[in-house]
Amino acid sequence: MTIDLPVRHGKVRDIYDLGDKLLLVASDRTSAFDYVLPSAIPDKGRVLTQISRFWFEKLGVANHMISTNVADADLPSGTDLASLDGRSMLVRKTEVVPIECVVRGYLAGSGWKEYGQSRTVCGIPLPAGLDQSAQLETPIFTPATKEESGHDINISYERMCEIVGEELASTLREKSLDIYTRGAAFAREKGIIIADTKFEWGIVDGELLLIDEVLTPDSSRFWPEDQYQVGVSPPSFDKQIVRDYLETTSWDKNSTPPQLPDAIVNQTRAKYIEAFEELTGQSFPWK
């Protein structure tokens, strides 16, 4: 689908410039190991957009969302609005803060690996004797730089202060920890553990706004509570199914990725939809 407007294509999202606004279109493209895969996951973009909408409306935090009704974007005549339905968000254009605000509530992923080597996570000392997937006594804030390609780079809070200033860094840390804590508590009531997440923020007319996607299975680590146990890595609601499949292939992660089997595509789609329905209590409209 093409819209005759200035556009920036990301790995999985297309961002159209509407002047003082942007139209964010979440595609069904899927990335893994820093590659965009040749196989899409149908409706994944709709799930991510609708979960973000849910949180923007629920959290009570100033944010960039204007509307998820694509008709409100006033797009050029002839635009295929049906293909944009459910996966598009009209937002205010902001000056993006160049920091990924990561919050970790459980010992997982790269944090678990680092802990095993140095008993720290992103340089923050933690108690001895913690097991994989253990809940931390209190969530920790571990900022990272936003990189155009490859993985974001973890930095210290002190380095974050040098980049954005102490006052803004303190505000971002406080707000990010608050949103994670409240969001994770709500999700836990719905049977979902949000182990960790990342937030992005922007500034417009001096106002700090929560932007991008919020507490989704792609920006966060979602675990089903009924399958959670300390000492192992729980199954997740995101594209872990895809990553696990790719690990069984001969793909070297340095060349064009293989096509995904239909079964893997269908299982992954079902997991995304399950996350939406369990979290929101709503039926997925495009099921």
CSV table of N, CA and C in Angstrom, one decimal, residues 32 48 77 88 182 219:
chain,number,residue,atom,x,y,z
A,32,ALA,N,13.4,-10.5,13.3
A,32,ALA,CA,14.0,-11.4,14.3
A,32,ALA,C,15.5,-11.3,14.0
A,48,LEU,N,-0.8,-4.7,17.9
A,48,LEU,CA,0.1,-3.7,18.5
A,48,LEU,C,-0.6,-2.3,18.6
A,77,SER,N,-7.1,11.6,-1.6
A,77,SER,CA,-8.2,10.9,-2.3
A,77,SER,C,-7.7,9.7,-3.0
A,88,SER,N,-3.5,1.9,12.2
A,88,SER,CA,-3.0,3.2,12.1
A,88,SER,C,-3.3,4.1,13.3
A,182,ARG,N,2.2,0.4,37.4
A,182,ARG,CA,0.7,0.3,37.3
A,182,ARG,C,0.2,-0.6,36.2
A,219,SER,N,7.1,-4.5,22.5
A,219,SER,CA,7.9,-3.6,23.3
A,219,SER,C,8.2,-4.1,24.7
